[in-house]
Short mmCIF file of C-alpha atoms in Angstrom, two decimals:
data_model
loop_
_atom_site.label_atom_id
_atom_site.label_comp_id
_atom_site.label_asym_id
_atom_site.label_seq_id
_atom_site.Cartn_x
_atom_site.Cartn_y
_atom_site.Cartn_z
CA UNK K 1 -3.21 20.45 0.88
CA UNK K 2 -0.84 18.36 -0.86
CA UNK K 3 -2.34 16.46 -4.04
CA UNK K 4 -0.91 13.25 -5.48
CA UNK K 5 -3.02 11.90 -8.29
CA UNK K 6 -2.87 8.48 -10.37
CA UNK K 7 -3.64 8.12 -13.76
CA UNK K 8 -6.43 5.44 -13.51
CA UNK K 9 -7.93 3.60 -10.26
CA UNK K 10 -8.55 0.45 -11.95
CA UNK K 11 -6.67 -1.19 -15.08
CA UNK K 12 -7.22 -4.54 -16.58
CA UNK K 13 -4.34 -5.84 -18.70
CA UNK K 14 -3.08 -8.88 -20.39
CA UNK K 15 -0.13 -10.54 -19.96
CA UNK K 16 2.87 -9.49 -21.99
CA UNK K 17 1.50 -5.68 -22.08
CA UNK K 18 3.41 -3.23 -21.44
CA UNK K 19 1.54 -0.91 -18.55
CA UNK K 20 2.43 2.51 -17.71
CA UNK K 21 1.26 3.70 -14.05
CA UNK K 22 1.40 7.73 -13.70
CA UNK K 23 1.73 9.53 -10.53
CA UNK K 24 1.43 13.32 -10.14
CA UNK K 25 1.76 15.61 -7.40
CA UNK K 26 1.59 19.38 -6.98
CA UNK K 27 3.76 20.53 -4.13
CA UNK K 28 7.04 20.37 -5.25
CA UNK K 29 8.11 17.33 -3.50
CA UNK K 30 11.58 16.14 -4.13
CA UNK K 31 10.63 12.67 -2.80
CA UNK K 32 8.47 10.12 -4.97
CA UNK K 33 7.93 6.54 -4.27
CA UNK K 34 6.12 3.79 -5.56
CA UNK K 35 4.82 0.79 -3.38
CA UNK K 36 2.60 -2.56 -4.00
CA UNK K 37 0.16 -3.47 -1.50
CA UNK K 38 -0.70 -6.79 -1.04
CA UNK K 39 -3.01 -8.51 1.82
CA UNK K 40 -0.96 -9.28 4.52
CA UNK K 41 2.26 -8.26 3.25
CA UNK K 42 1.28 -4.38 3.84
CA UNK K 43 3.50 -1.89 1.57
CA UNK K 44 6.41 -2.93 -0.49
CA UNK K 45 9.19 -0.36 -2.15
CA UNK K 46 9.48 -0.99 -5.62
CA UNK K 47 11.36 2.07 -6.88
CA UNK K 48 11.94 5.55 -5.31
CA UNK K 49 13.26 9.12 -6.57
CA UNK K 50 14.93 11.86 -4.82
CA UNK K 51 15.08 14.09 -7.64
CA UNK K 52 14.38 14.54 -11.41
CA UNK K 53 16.17 11.96 -13.42
CA UNK K 54 17.19 10.14 -10.51
CA UNK K 55 15.92 6.70 -9.42
CA UNK K 56 17.04 4.07 -6.84
CA UNK K 57 15.60 0.58 -6.36
CA UNK K 58 13.34 -0.51 -3.44
CA UNK K 59 12.72 -3.71 -2.13
CA UNK K 60 11.49 -5.70 -4.70
CA UNK K 61 11.82 -3.76 -8.35
CA UNK K 62 12.40 -6.84 -10.24
CA UNK K 63 10.09 -6.32 -13.42
CA UNK K 64 8.93 -2.87 -13.21
CA UNK K 65 11.18 0.50 -14.24
CA UNK K 66 10.27 4.16 -13.45
CA UNK K 67 10.80 7.51 -15.05
CA UNK K 68 11.06 10.76 -13.57
CA UNK K 69 11.46 13.55 -16.36
CA UNK K 70 9.99 16.20 -14.51
CA UNK K 71 9.85 16.68 -10.43
CA UNK K 72 6.05 16.71 -10.42
CA UNK K 73 5.41 13.01 -12.37
CA UNK K 74 7.15 9.92 -11.37
CA UNK K 75 6.31 7.27 -13.80
CA UNK K 76 6.14 3.28 -12.95
CA UNK K 77 6.38 0.89 -16.05
CA UNK K 78 5.82 -2.75 -16.25
CA UNK K 79 7.58 -3.89 -19.55
CA UNK K 80 5.71 -7.00 -20.00
CA UNK K 81 3.01 -7.63 -17.16
CA UNK K 82 2.34 -11.06 -15.80
CA UNK K 83 -0.07 -12.11 -13.66
CA UNK K 84 1.99 -12.08 -10.64
CA UNK K 85 1.75 -8.61 -11.29
CA UNK K 86 -1.80 -8.25 -10.30
CA UNK K 87 -2.04 -5.85 -6.89
CA UNK K 88 -2.90 -2.43 -5.85
CA UNK K 89 -0.08 0.11 -6.89
CA UNK K 90 0.44 3.08 -4.45
CA UNK K 91 2.51 6.53 -5.25
CA UNK K 92 3.45 8.69 -2.71
CA UNK K 93 5.51 11.85 -2.31
CA UNK K 94 7.31 14.02 0.31
CA UNK K 95 8.95 16.98 1.17
CA UNK K 96 11.78 15.70 3.60
CA UNK K 97 13.50 12.08 3.29
CA UNK K 98 11.94 9.65 6.40
CA UNK K 99 8.91 12.18 6.92
CA UNK K 100 5.70 12.35 6.13
CA UNK K 101 4.51 10.94 3.06
CA UNK K 102 1.26 11.74 1.09
CA UNK K 103 -0.33 8.97 -0.79
CA UNK K 104 -2.69 8.71 -4.28
CA UNK K 105 -5.49 6.87 -4.27
CA UNK K 106 -4.22 3.80 -5.94
CA UNK K 107 -4.26 1.78 -9.46
CA UNK K 108 -5.72 -1.80 -8.84
CA UNK K 109 -4.23 -3.34 -11.78
CA UNK K 110 -5.43 -6.88 -12.61
CA UNK K 111 -3.47 -8.86 -15.20
CA UNK K 112 -5.14 -11.74 -16.91
CA UNK X 1 17.98 -3.63 9.26
CA UNK X 2 14.85 -1.77 10.60
CA UNK X 3 11.87 -3.83 10.87
CA UNK X 4 8.32 -3.12 11.86
CA UNK X 5 5.63 -5.85 13.46
CA UNK X 6 2.13 -5.41 13.43
CA UNK X 7 1.19 -8.44 16.10
CA UNK X 8 -2.54 -8.55 15.07
CA UNK X 9 -3.97 -8.59 11.41
CA UNK X 10 -7.44 -8.08 12.41
CA UNK X 11 -8.72 -6.59 15.99
CA UNK X 12 -12.58 -6.79 16.15
CA UNK X 13 -14.13 -4.53 18.51
CA UNK X 14 -17.87 -3.26 19.30
CA UNK X 15 -18.89 0.33 18.84
CA UNK X 16 -17.80 2.53 21.87
CA UNK X 17 -15.56 0.14 23.19
CA UNK X 18 -11.49 1.09 23.57
CA UNK X 19 -8.96 -0.40 21.14
CA UNK X 20 -5.06 -0.90 20.86
CA UNK X 21 -3.62 -1.41 17.92
CA UNK X 22 -0.15 -2.63 18.79
CA UNK X 23 3.03 -2.00 16.77
CA UNK X 24 6.84 -2.66 17.64
CA UNK X 25 10.33 -2.01 15.67
CA UNK X 26 13.39 -3.42 16.31
CA UNK X 27 16.23 -0.31 16.23
CA UNK X 28 15.69 2.55 18.93
CA UNK X 29 18.61 4.70 17.86
CA UNK X 30 16.70 7.76 16.54
CA UNK X 31 13.44 7.11 14.43
CA UNK X 32 10.52 8.75 13.19
CA UNK X 33 7.14 6.84 14.26
CA UNK X 34 3.65 7.16 11.77
CA UNK X 35 0.42 5.76 11.71
CA UNK X 36 -1.10 5.67 8.68
CA UNK X 37 -5.09 4.88 8.05
CA UNK X 38 -6.68 3.63 4.41
CA UNK X 39 -10.52 3.52 4.66
CA UNK X 40 -11.83 1.24 2.22
CA UNK X 41 -10.98 1.58 -1.57
CA UNK X 42 -8.91 4.58 -0.91
CA UNK X 43 -5.00 5.63 -0.22
CA UNK X 44 -3.56 6.06 2.84
CA UNK X 45 -3.49 9.20 4.87
CA UNK X 46 -1.36 10.20 8.35
CA UNK X 47 -2.76 9.68 11.02
CA UNK X 48 -0.25 10.89 13.34
CA UNK X 49 3.23 11.04 13.83
CA UNK X 50 6.51 10.93 16.58
CA UNK X 51 9.07 13.12 15.34
CA UNK X 52 10.52 14.64 18.82
CA UNK X 53 9.20 15.81 21.98
CA UNK X 54 6.25 14.62 23.77
CA UNK X 55 6.20 11.39 23.44
CA UNK X 56 2.41 11.13 23.52
CA UNK X 57 0.94 12.38 19.98
CA UNK X 58 -2.89 12.60 19.30
CA UNK X 59 -4.83 12.64 16.00
CA UNK X 60 -7.70 15.08 15.68
CA UNK X 61 -10.32 12.42 15.56
CA UNK X 62 -9.28 10.47 18.77
CA UNK X 63 -6.52 8.69 18.49
CA UNK X 64 -3.38 8.64 20.38
CA UNK X 65 -0.05 6.70 20.28
CA UNK X 66 2.45 6.59 22.44
CA UNK X 67 6.38 6.35 21.46
CA UNK X 68 7.98 3.90 24.07
CA UNK X 69 11.92 3.76 23.66
CA UNK X 70 12.21 0.88 25.93
CA UNK X 71 9.63 -0.97 24.92
CA UNK X 72 10.53 -0.35 21.11
CA UNK X 73 6.63 0.18 20.80
CA UNK X 74 4.26 2.96 19.27
CA UNK X 75 0.79 1.45 20.33
CA UNK X 76 -2.20 3.30 19.00
CA UNK X 77 -5.07 3.52 21.25
CA UNK X 78 -8.68 5.03 21.14
CA UNK X 79 -10.90 5.25 24.26
CA UNK X 80 -14.03 4.64 22.01
CA UNK X 81 -14.38 3.49 18.65
CA UNK X 82 -17.11 4.46 16.31
CA UNK X 83 -18.39 2.62 13.16
CA UNK X 84 -16.44 5.15 11.01
CA UNK X 85 -13.10 4.02 12.28
CA UNK X 86 -13.63 1.20 10.22
CA UNK X 87 -10.08 1.14 8.10
CA UNK X 88 -6.80 -0.70 7.53
CA UNK X 89 -4.39 1.01 10.08
CA UNK X 90 -0.48 0.95 9.26
CA UNK X 91 2.27 1.65 11.24
CA UNK X 92 5.63 2.80 9.73
CA UNK X 93 9.18 4.13 10.86
CA UNK X 94 11.71 5.64 9.62
CA UNK X 95 15.33 4.93 10.90
CA UNK X 96 18.41 7.82 10.95
CA UNK X 97 20.79 4.91 10.26
CA UNK X 98 19.35 4.67 6.78
CA UNK X 99 21.05 6.97 4.56
CA UNK X 100 17.72 6.86 2.80
CA UNK X 101 15.42 7.90 5.02
CA UNK X 102 12.92 5.30 3.91
CA UNK X 103 9.89 4.80 5.39
CA UNK X 104 9.67 0.60 6.64
CA UNK X 105 5.99 -0.61 6.85
CA UNK X 106 3.99 -2.82 9.26
CA UNK X 107 1.98 -5.45 7.71
CA UNK X 108 -1.33 -3.50 8.67
CA UNK X 109 -3.94 -4.17 11.28
CA UNK X 110 -7.36 -4.53 10.15
CA UNK X 111 -10.09 -2.62 12.63
CA UNK X 112 -13.55 -4.41 12.68
CA UNK X 113 -16.32 -2.25 14.65
CA UNK X 114 -19.23 -4.71 15.80
CA UNK X 115 -22.27 -2.72 16.30
#
């Protein structure tokens, strides 16, 4: 079974802090994704990566950056957290583009 | 650009009653279609998908969905729901015209089972 793990289930940070969210997958998938999930808005794509050291902006990249130094690890960085970044963050990976994505359990981030 | 519409944000239904969760998408040139389920406090997991072949696809827990190209729909159905089906359901589409082959997501439908 594909396993996608995220470093924290719950996180509380203060405005202005730098926040790192880590995601690791164990199935040698090329493709990795970061989404945020807000009630009534579904999933919105923040960034994705189709290869090591490669990154592409999704629909809402402002205020976020990513890092993919190793194939299995994709990190989301909030350079200076703001209260409007309070959300559920979901990481996913896939073998083929446009095909089934496998999700981690999510990180619920609260920015005070 | 592709878009996905889930018309109902919530669907309340009595236990053992049938249910249909609706999903429509905007472009039918060449698509892959997915339904994902999110149980409370969990990540999303794949429920079923259509890639090609038979337009009727089934999941292991009794859900089915039918790809209707003319209606650009992929509605999810179950003939008899159980309390354990309480979850949020997301429809997603990937479009072969999108060179990135991203999944485009609906806003989700919360299935509420009434005892």
